[in-house]
Amino acid sequence: MNQVRLGIVGVGNMGGAHAKQLLANKINRCVLGAVCDIDPARFTDYPALPQFTTAKKLFKSGKVDAILIATPHYAHPTIGLAAFKAGIHVLSEKPLGVHKADCERFIAGHAGTNLVFSEMFNQRTDPYYIKIREMVRGGELGTIRRINWIITNWFRSEAYYASGGWRATWGGEGGGVLLNQCPHNLDLFQWIFGLPRRVRATCRLGRYHNIEVEDDVTAYMEYATGATAVFITSTGEAPGTNRLEIAGENGKLVYENGVITFTRNAMPTTEFSRTTATLFNAPATTTTPIPLGDNHGGQHNAIVQNFVDAILDGTPLIAPAAEGLNSVELGNAMLYSSLKNKTVELPLDGAAYHRTLKQLVKNSRFTKKEIKPGTASAAEFTKGFNT
Amino acid sequence: MNQVRLGIVGVGNMGGAHAKQLLANKINRCVLGAVCDIDPARFTDYPALPQFTTAKKLFKSGKVDAILIATPHYAHPTIGLAAFKAGIHVLSEKPLGVHKADCERFIAGHAGTNLVFSEMFNQRTDPYYIKIREMVRGGELGTIRRINWIITNWFRSEAYYASGGWRATWGGEGGGVLLNQCPHNLDLFQWIFGLPRRVRATCRLGRYHNIEVEDDVTAYMEYATGATAVFITSTGEAPGTNRLEIAGENGKLVYENGVITFTRNAMPTTEFSRTTATLFNAPATTTTPIPLGDNHGGQHNAIVQNFVDAILDGTPLIAPAAEGLNSVELGNAMLYSSLKNKTVELPLDGAAYHRTLKQLVKNSRFTKKEIKPGTASAAEFTKGFNT
């Protein structure tokens, strides 16, 4: 095989954007082999392509070697597992699933196959986050003591939530900002720092919008190393903030307004504290500029390309789907902590969380007024993804 | 009376700094009338002044009309209440007391007198905080939705903690960073935003230093208005951060690195969210520069001058001591929440907190190795106060 025939399952906002890139030949050695959607009205942009209204028919058709799943979240594992059974490679949009147990089921279904299984964590291709990860994992910051990420630049309007009946409902989406916008940040968080050992969060349901799920989150976390962390997100604030502050033994890193600033201590903090005769002085510092310019990496296309390269050449994945479990577990733990009003120890009890989620779905009395099927303009849509 | 004779009770680091200003005639219509300290060795800088080793003797001497209390915290109410009985005006260093019930006792003892009772909240004279308060209270930011204050630039070395046996012990100081460094920030917090209705905090005891009290705090708060807040402080981080972010209906204010930046929405967030047909766009913004230059106000001397003016002319106080109850209550609530591992509703049960504190004092097995009596250089000392 020297070319991958990729099928896109779900050609709404996100799937449609991926399709457009493929049709513009932005991915080497990959062609859009077919489109699949429950709504045939969405096929008008793809007159020359095979079209399917169920994934089952797509898999049987022999038209694709791999799929990109861009359906509402709940369907990711269901469709992906069926693909594995049909011997088809899978690139799933985030999140991997709505809850931990479903992700585990998805990952277990992949085990033992020779199929490539990747997830659309496009922000892992951003040189800024790659650099921060290197500095944290490579020890340049020393032992990490405190993390503070304010990521509130996910503003969404009421019209956004009204644009799809499934959006921001327990039954349709399984959550709000933690399930839809934040999987990227939660993944970067665990990718850079690993998972904490406990989580305490307050998730406000419909604080800013007429929705039943969370659109505002403040989470406090503790690591086994003793590090503490705060993660704050919202779709209701404007203008939003994206500011990641990392306090380490060797200094402080701040990523904000597109700039990484590292202020390095002349001596590690603990050593200085124990040896100085001064009472109030902190270690001397130097500020190291980390110039990365305007390059935020290949993003979505880079992940699709990497998926294709993994299938054809065995290239290591940037975002192996199994790692997608972590961001779901972290988001689930935040919701669970808030719903139960308690501190949650990790690993999360996936079955208990699933029961809670099912109860929320069952008890939901929420009916959404869907204003319009709503497709955003391309520019607006791209802007909404904070890439 | 056209001049106030001020006595300083406790002429260690802070009291000594105040005395120096008075001797340099920095306060109009005020003279240093006497000094008082349990340690006569501290009198060497004041050979020409009346010296007393107990506050009782000072009050009986007739040498002072007013006192400035700069002793370890526990003694503030005791000395202040005795001063009121002797008809002497009181300016207390922060905190007003170590715990809420003691502050209430202090305030009750002042009621019904005609004496002036002020507290050393010098940061209230800072034009930057005055401006932020005006913008919040005057409605320029609209309804406040979220507050995030990272105030970790209170670095203190092991030598600092070893410089006084009373420091950072339950019995000597009644707490750590919340009682010694943060009263300023906790006061500004309540002065700008008012008190929250509930507090959940994690206070780490001796995380960074060989002490038994808290030197690292992460607190989450909720207001009756629905606003949420995070307050983070530490004496163990370097380099520290002082960054206050306020998200309001009308935009976002950030105070960091000595600059206030206000990003104003063209339309209030809620109105925009409800009326826009776009899905991902946030309101348009303009950034309003708020140039306040290098002027951080009169600080300590301005509070002493205001105290003197209040005595002589009836000038309203910048920091009436009764308001000092709020910062103590807020700090106590954070400690209580952490010690009891629960969310604390305000108003705090002062008696319950006092019982907990007494237990900590009783159970304390901590013995501190005092390296030296340790007086910091003037420059170092001033730098340590983040004015």
GROMACS .gro file of N, CA and C in nm, chain A residues 57-161:
model
  315
   57LYS      N    1  -2.213   0.034   0.649
   57LYS     CA    2  -2.208   0.028   0.502
   57LYS      C    3  -2.073   0.075   0.451
   58LEU      N    4  -2.020   0.180   0.514
   58LEU     CA    5  -1.888   0.233   0.474
   58LEU      C    6  -1.782   0.123   0.488
   59PHE      N    7  -1.784   0.055   0.603
   59PHE     CA    8  -1.681  -0.046   0.629
   59PHE      C    9  -1.691  -0.162   0.530
   60LYS      N   10  -1.814  -0.198   0.498
   60LYS     CA   11  -1.835  -0.310   0.406
   60LYS      C   12  -1.796  -0.276   0.263
   61SER      N   13  -1.795  -0.147   0.230
   61SER     CA   14  -1.780  -0.103   0.091
   61SER      C   15  -1.643  -0.133   0.031
   62GLY      N   16  -1.541  -0.145   0.118
   62GLY     CA   17  -1.406  -0.165   0.067
   62GLY      C   18  -1.345  -0.038   0.009
   63LYS      N   19  -1.408   0.076   0.032
   63LYS     CA   20  -1.360   0.202  -0.025
   63LYS      C   21  -1.255   0.272   0.060
   64VAL      N   22  -1.242   0.229   0.184
   64VAL     CA   23  -1.146   0.299   0.272
   64VAL      C   24  -1.057   0.202   0.349
   65ASP      N   25  -0.933   0.249   0.375
   65ASP     CA   26  -0.838   0.173   0.458
   65ASP      C   27  -0.840   0.223   0.601
   66ALA      N   28  -0.885   0.346   0.615
   66ALA     CA   29  -0.880   0.411   0.747
   66ALA      C   30  -0.995   0.509   0.757
   67ILE      N   31  -1.032   0.541   0.880
   67ILE     CA   32  -1.136   0.644   0.899
   67ILE      C   33  -1.090   0.750   0.998
   68LEU      N   34  -1.151   0.865   0.980
   68LEU     CA   35  -1.137   0.974   1.077
   68LEU      C   36  -1.278   0.994   1.134
   69ILE      N   37  -1.291   0.974   1.265
   69ILE     CA   38  -1.423   0.985   1.328
   69ILE      C   39  -1.445   1.127   1.378
   70ALA      N   40  -1.547   1.191   1.325
   70ALA     CA   41  -1.577   1.329   1.366
   70ALA      C   42  -1.726   1.345   1.398
   71THR      N   43  -1.778   1.244   1.462
   71THR     CA   44  -1.920   1.244   1.503
   71THR      C   45  -1.931   1.304   1.643
   72PRO      N   46  -2.054   1.322   1.693
   72PRO     CA   47  -2.068   1.353   1.835
   72PRO      C   48  -1.994   1.249   1.919
   73HIS      N   49  -1.948   1.292   2.039
   73HIS     CA   50  -1.852   1.212   2.117
   73HIS      C   51  -1.896   1.069   2.150
   74TYR      N   52  -2.021   1.053   2.192
   74TYR     CA   53  -2.066   0.921   2.239
   74TYR      C   54  -2.039   0.813   2.136
   75ALA      N   55  -2.043   0.851   2.006
   75ALA     CA   56  -2.031   0.750   1.901
   75ALA      C   57  -1.886   0.711   1.870
   76HIS      N   58  -1.788   0.786   1.922
   76HIS     CA   59  -1.649   0.755   1.887
   76HIS      C   60  -1.611   0.610   1.913
   77PRO      N   61  -1.632   0.558   2.036
   77PRO     CA   62  -1.592   0.418   2.060
   77PRO      C   63  -1.675   0.319   1.978
   78THR      N   64  -1.803   0.343   1.967
   78THR     CA   65  -1.891   0.251   1.894
   78THR      C   66  -1.844   0.234   1.749
   79ILE      N   67  -1.823   0.346   1.683
   79ILE     CA   68  -1.780   0.342   1.543
   79ILE      C   69  -1.637   0.288   1.531
   80GLY      N   70  -1.551   0.332   1.621
   80GLY     CA   71  -1.411   0.288   1.618
   80GLY      C   72  -1.396   0.138   1.638
   81LEU      N   73  -1.472   0.085   1.732
   81LEU     CA   74  -1.465  -0.059   1.759
   81LEU      C   75  -1.512  -0.141   1.639
   82ALA      N   76  -1.616  -0.089   1.574
   82ALA     CA   77  -1.665  -0.158   1.452
   82ALA      C   78  -1.559  -0.151   1.341
   83ALA      N   79  -1.489  -0.039   1.335
   83ALA     CA   80  -1.383  -0.025   1.234
   83ALA      C   81  -1.271  -0.127   1.258
   84PHE      N   82  -1.230  -0.140   1.384
   84PHE     CA   83  -1.125  -0.238   1.415
   84PHE      C   84  -1.166  -0.377   1.368
   85LYS      N   85  -1.293  -0.411   1.393
   85LYS     CA   86  -1.342  -0.544   1.352
   85LYS      C   87  -1.336  -0.562   1.202
   86ALA      N   88  -1.350  -0.449   1.130
   86ALA     CA   89  -1.343  -0.454   0.984
   86ALA      C   90  -1.200  -0.437   0.932
   87GLY      N   91  -1.104  -0.430   1.024
   87GLY     CA   92  -0.963  -0.417   0.983
   87GLY      C   93  -0.928  -0.279   0.931
   88ILE      N   94  -0.996  -0.180   0.985
   88ILE     CA   95  -0.975  -0.042   0.939
   88ILE      C   96  -0.905   0.041   1.047
   89HIS      N   97  -0.802   0.118   1.004
   89HIS     CA   98  -0.730   0.206   1.096
   89HIS      C   99  -0.819   0.320   1.141
   90VAL      N  100  -0.793   0.370   1.262
   90VAL     CA  101  -0.882   0.472   1.321
   90VAL      C  102  -0.805   0.593   1.373
   91LEU      N  103  -0.850   0.708   1.326
   91LEU     CA  104  -0.808   0.835   1.386
   91LEU      C  105  -0.935   0.897   1.443
   92SER      N  106  -0.938   0.910   1.575
   92SER     CA  107  -1.059   0.961   1.639
   92SER      C  108  -1.043   1.108   1.675
   93GLU      N  109  -1.147   1.185   1.651
   93GLU     CA  110  -1.149   1.320   1.706
   93GLU      C  111  -1.150   1.308   1.857
   94LYS      N  112  -1.113   1.414   1.924
   94LYS     CA  113  -1.119   1.415   2.070
   94LYS      C  114  -1.262   1.447   2.111
   95PRO      N  115  -1.308   1.401   2.226
   95PRO     CA  116  -1.239   1.308   2.316
   95PRO      C  117  -1.251   1.165   2.265
   96LEU      N  118  -1.167   1.079   2.322
   96LEU     CA  119  -1.169   0.938   2.282
   96LEU      C  120  -1.307   0.879   2.309
   97GLY      N  121  -1.363   0.919   2.419
   97GLY     CA  122  -1.499   0.878   2.456
   97GLY      C  123  -1.550   0.977   2.558
   98VAL      N  124  -1.672   0.956   2.602
   98VAL     CA  125  -1.732   1.051   2.696
   98VAL      C  126  -1.691   1.020   2.839
   99HIS      N  127  -1.665   0.893   2.867
   99HIS     CA  128  -1.628   0.857   3.003
   99HIS      C  129  -1.522   0.747   3.002
  100LYS      N  130  -1.456   0.735   3.116
  100LYS     CA  131  -1.339   0.649   3.128
  100LYS      C  132  -1.365   0.504   3.086
  101ALA      N  133  -1.475   0.446   3.134
  101ALA     CA  134  -1.502   0.304   3.106
  101ALA      C  135  -1.518   0.281   2.955
  102ASP      N  136  -1.579   0.377   2.888
  102ASP     CA  137  -1.599   0.365   2.744
  102ASP      C  138  -1.464   0.375   2.670
  103CYS      N  139  -1.377   0.459   2.719
  103CYS     CA  140  -1.244   0.472   2.658
  103CYS      C  141  -1.165   0.342   2.676
  104GLU      N  142  -1.178   0.283   2.794
  104GLU     CA  143  -1.108   0.157   2.821
  104GLU      C  144  -1.158   0.047   2.728
  105ARG      N  145  -1.289   0.047   2.705
  105ARG     CA  146  -1.349  -0.050   2.614
  105ARG      C  147  -1.294  -0.028   2.472
  106PHE      N  148  -1.283   0.097   2.432
  106PHE     CA  149  -1.233   0.136   2.300
  106PHE      C  150  -1.086   0.089   2.284
  107ILE      N  151  -1.007   0.116   2.386
  107ILE     CA  152  -0.865   0.080   2.382
  107ILE      C  153  -0.848  -0.072   2.383
  108ALA      N  154  -0.930  -0.141   2.464
  108ALA     CA  155  -0.922  -0.287   2.471
  108ALA      C  156  -0.956  -0.351   2.336
  109GLY      N  157  -1.050  -0.290   2.264
  109GLY     CA  158  -1.090  -0.343   2.133
  109GLY      C  159  -0.980  -0.328   2.028
  110HIS      N  160  -0.889  -0.240   2.054
  110HIS     CA  161  -0.777  -0.219   1.961
  110HIS      C  162  -0.661  -0.314   1.989
  111ALA      N  163  -0.651  -0.354   2.115
  111ALA     CA  164  -0.538  -0.438   2.156
  111ALA      C  165  -0.535  -0.568   2.074
  112GLY      N  166  -0.418  -0.606   2.034
  112GLY     CA  167  -0.403  -0.731   1.959
  112GLY      C  168  -0.421  -0.714   1.809
  113THR      N  169  -0.465  -0.598   1.766
  113THR     CA  170  -0.474  -0.576   1.621
  113THR      C  171  -0.342  -0.513   1.575
  114ASN      N  172  -0.322  -0.508   1.445
  114ASN     CA  173  -0.205  -0.437   1.392
  114ASN      C  174  -0.245  -0.301   1.335
  115LEU      N  175  -0.360  -0.255   1.378
  115LEU     CA  176  -0.414  -0.132   1.321
  115LEU      C  177  -0.360  -0.008   1.392
  116VAL      N  178  -0.352   0.100   1.317
  116VAL     CA  179  -0.306   0.226   1.375
  116VAL      C  180  -0.425   0.296   1.440
  117PHE      N  181  -0.403   0.349   1.561
  117PHE     CA  182  -0.511   0.408   1.639
  117PHE      C  183  -0.459   0.538   1.699
  118SER      N  184  -0.503   0.646   1.640
  118SER     CA  185  -0.452   0.778   1.680
  118SER      C  186  -0.567   0.869   1.721
  119GLU      N  187  -0.533   0.979   1.787
  119GLU     CA  188  -0.636   1.074   1.830
  119GLU      C  189  -0.597   1.215   1.787
  120MET      N  190  -0.698   1.296   1.759
  120MET     CA  191  -0.674   1.430   1.707
  120MET      C  192  -0.635   1.529   1.818
  121PHE      N  193  -0.514   1.507   1.872
  121PHE     CA  194  -0.461   1.605   1.967
  121PHE      C  195  -0.365   1.696   1.892
  122ASN      N  196  -0.424   1.781   1.808
  122ASN     CA  197  -0.343   1.864   1.719
  122ASN      C  198  -0.253   1.962   1.792
  123GLN      N  199  -0.292   1.999   1.916
  123GLN     CA  200  -0.209   2.098   1.986
  123GLN      C  201  -0.075   2.038   2.031
  124ARG      N  202  -0.063   1.907   2.024
  124ARG     CA  203   0.068   1.846   2.052
  124ARG      C  204   0.170   1.880   1.943
  125THR      N  205   0.124   1.935   1.833
  125THR     CA  206   0.219   1.970   1.725
  125THR      C  207   0.267   2.115   1.738
  126ASP      N  208   0.217   2.185   1.839
  126ASP     CA  209   0.253   2.326   1.858
  126ASP      C  210   0.392   2.337   1.922
  127PRO      N  211   0.487   2.403   1.853
  127PRO     CA  212   0.623   2.414   1.907
  127PRO      C  213   0.628   2.475   2.046
  128TYR      N  214   0.529   2.558   2.080
  128TYR     CA  215   0.528   2.619   2.213
  128TYR      C  216   0.504   2.514   2.320
  129TYR      N  217   0.403   2.431   2.299
  129TYR     CA  218   0.376   2.327   2.399
  129TYR      C  219   0.484   2.218   2.398
  130ILE      N  220   0.539   2.191   2.281
  130ILE     CA  221   0.649   2.094   2.272
  130ILE      C  222   0.768   2.144   2.355
  131LYS      N  223   0.797   2.273   2.343
  131LYS     CA  224   0.909   2.332   2.416
  131LYS      C  225   0.884   2.329   2.567
  132ILE      N  226   0.762   2.364   2.607
  132ILE     CA  227   0.729   2.364   2.750
  132ILE      C  228   0.744   2.222   2.806
  133ARG      N  229   0.695   2.125   2.730
  133ARG     CA  230   0.705   1.986   2.775
  133ARG      C  231   0.851   1.944   2.791
  134GLU      N  232   0.933   1.981   2.693
  134GLU     CA  233   1.076   1.949   2.699
  134GLU      C  234   1.139   2.010   2.824
  135MET      N  235   1.103   2.134   2.851
  135MET     CA  236   1.164   2.203   2.966
  135MET      C  237   1.120   2.140   3.098
  136VAL      N  238   0.993   2.098   3.104
  136VAL     CA  239   0.943   2.034   3.226
  136VAL      C  240   1.002   1.894   3.240
  137ARG      N  241   0.989   1.816   3.135
  137ARG     CA  242   1.032   1.675   3.143
  137ARG      C  243   1.183   1.662   3.142
  138GLY      N  244   1.250   1.756   3.077
  138GLY     CA  245   1.396   1.751   3.070
  138GLY      C  246   1.463   1.804   3.196
  139GLY      N  247   1.385   1.857   3.287
  139GLY     CA  248   1.442   1.898   3.415
  139GLY      C  249   1.492   2.042   3.420
  140GLU      N  250   1.472   2.117   3.311
  140GLU     CA  251   1.525   2.254   3.310
  140GLU      C  252   1.461   2.340   3.419
  141LEU      N  253   1.337   2.313   3.450
  141LEU     CA  254   1.270   2.390   3.555
  141LEU      C  255   1.294   2.332   3.694
  142GLY      N  256   1.359   2.217   3.700
  142GLY     CA  257   1.375   2.151   3.830
  142GLY      C  258   1.242   2.089   3.872
  143THR      N  259   1.238   2.038   3.994
  143THR     CA  260   1.115   1.978   4.045
  143THR      C  261   1.001   2.080   4.034
  144ILE      N  262   0.889   2.035   3.980
  144ILE     CA  263   0.775   2.124   3.964
  144ILE      C  264   0.702   2.136   4.097
  145ARG      N  265   0.672   2.260   4.134
  145ARG     CA  266   0.608   2.285   4.263
  145ARG      C  267   0.463   2.328   4.247
  146ARG      N  268   0.435   2.408   4.145
  146ARG     CA  269   0.300   2.460   4.131
  146ARG      C  270   0.271   2.490   3.985
  147ILE      N  271   0.149   2.458   3.943
  147ILE     CA  272   0.105   2.483   3.806
  147ILE      C  273  -0.025   2.563   3.815
  148ASN      N  274  -0.039   2.663   3.729
  148ASN     CA  275  -0.164   2.739   3.723
  148ASN      C  276  -0.198   2.762   3.577
  149TRP      N  277  -0.302   2.699   3.530
  149TRP     CA  278  -0.343   2.720   3.390
  149TRP      C  279  -0.484   2.782   3.389
  150ILE      N  280  -0.488   2.905   3.343
  150ILE     CA  281  -0.616   2.972   3.319
  150ILE      C  282  -0.640   2.965   3.169
  151ILE      N  283  -0.738   2.884   3.130
  151ILE     CA  284  -0.764   2.866   2.987
  151ILE      C  285  -0.914   2.894   2.964
  152THR      N  286  -0.941   3.024   2.958
  152THR     CA  287  -1.081   3.067   2.949
  152THR      C  288  -1.112   3.131   2.813
  153ASN      N  289  -1.021   3.110   2.717
  153ASN     CA  290  -1.049   3.171   2.586
  153ASN      C  291  -1.124   3.075   2.493
  154TRP      N  292  -1.221   3.006   2.553
  154TRP     CA  293  -1.307   2.915   2.475
  154TRP      C  294  -1.447   2.972   2.465
  155PHE      N  295  -1.459   3.102   2.448
  155PHE     CA  296  -1.592   3.164   2.444
  155PHE      C  297  -1.682   3.100   2.338
  156ARG      N  298  -1.804   3.068   2.379
  156ARG     CA  299  -1.907   3.018   2.288
  156ARG      C  300  -2.036   3.093   2.317
  157SER      N  301  -2.108   3.127   2.212
  157SER     CA  302  -2.232   3.204   2.226
  157SER      C  303  -2.351   3.110   2.249
  158GLU      N  304  -2.463   3.168   2.284
  158GLU     CA  305  -2.587   3.089   2.295
  158GLU      C  306  -2.619   3.026   2.160
  159ALA      N  307  -2.590   3.099   2.054
  159ALA     CA  308  -2.618   3.046   1.919
  159ALA      C  309  -2.537   2.919   1.893
  160TYR      N  310  -2.414   2.917   1.945
  160TYR     CA  311  -2.332   2.796   1.931
  160TYR      C  312  -2.402   2.677   1.994
  161TYR      N  313  -2.448   2.695   2.117
  161TYR     CA  314  -2.510   2.582   2.187
  161TYR      C  315  -2.643   2.542   2.122
   0.00000   0.00000   0.00000
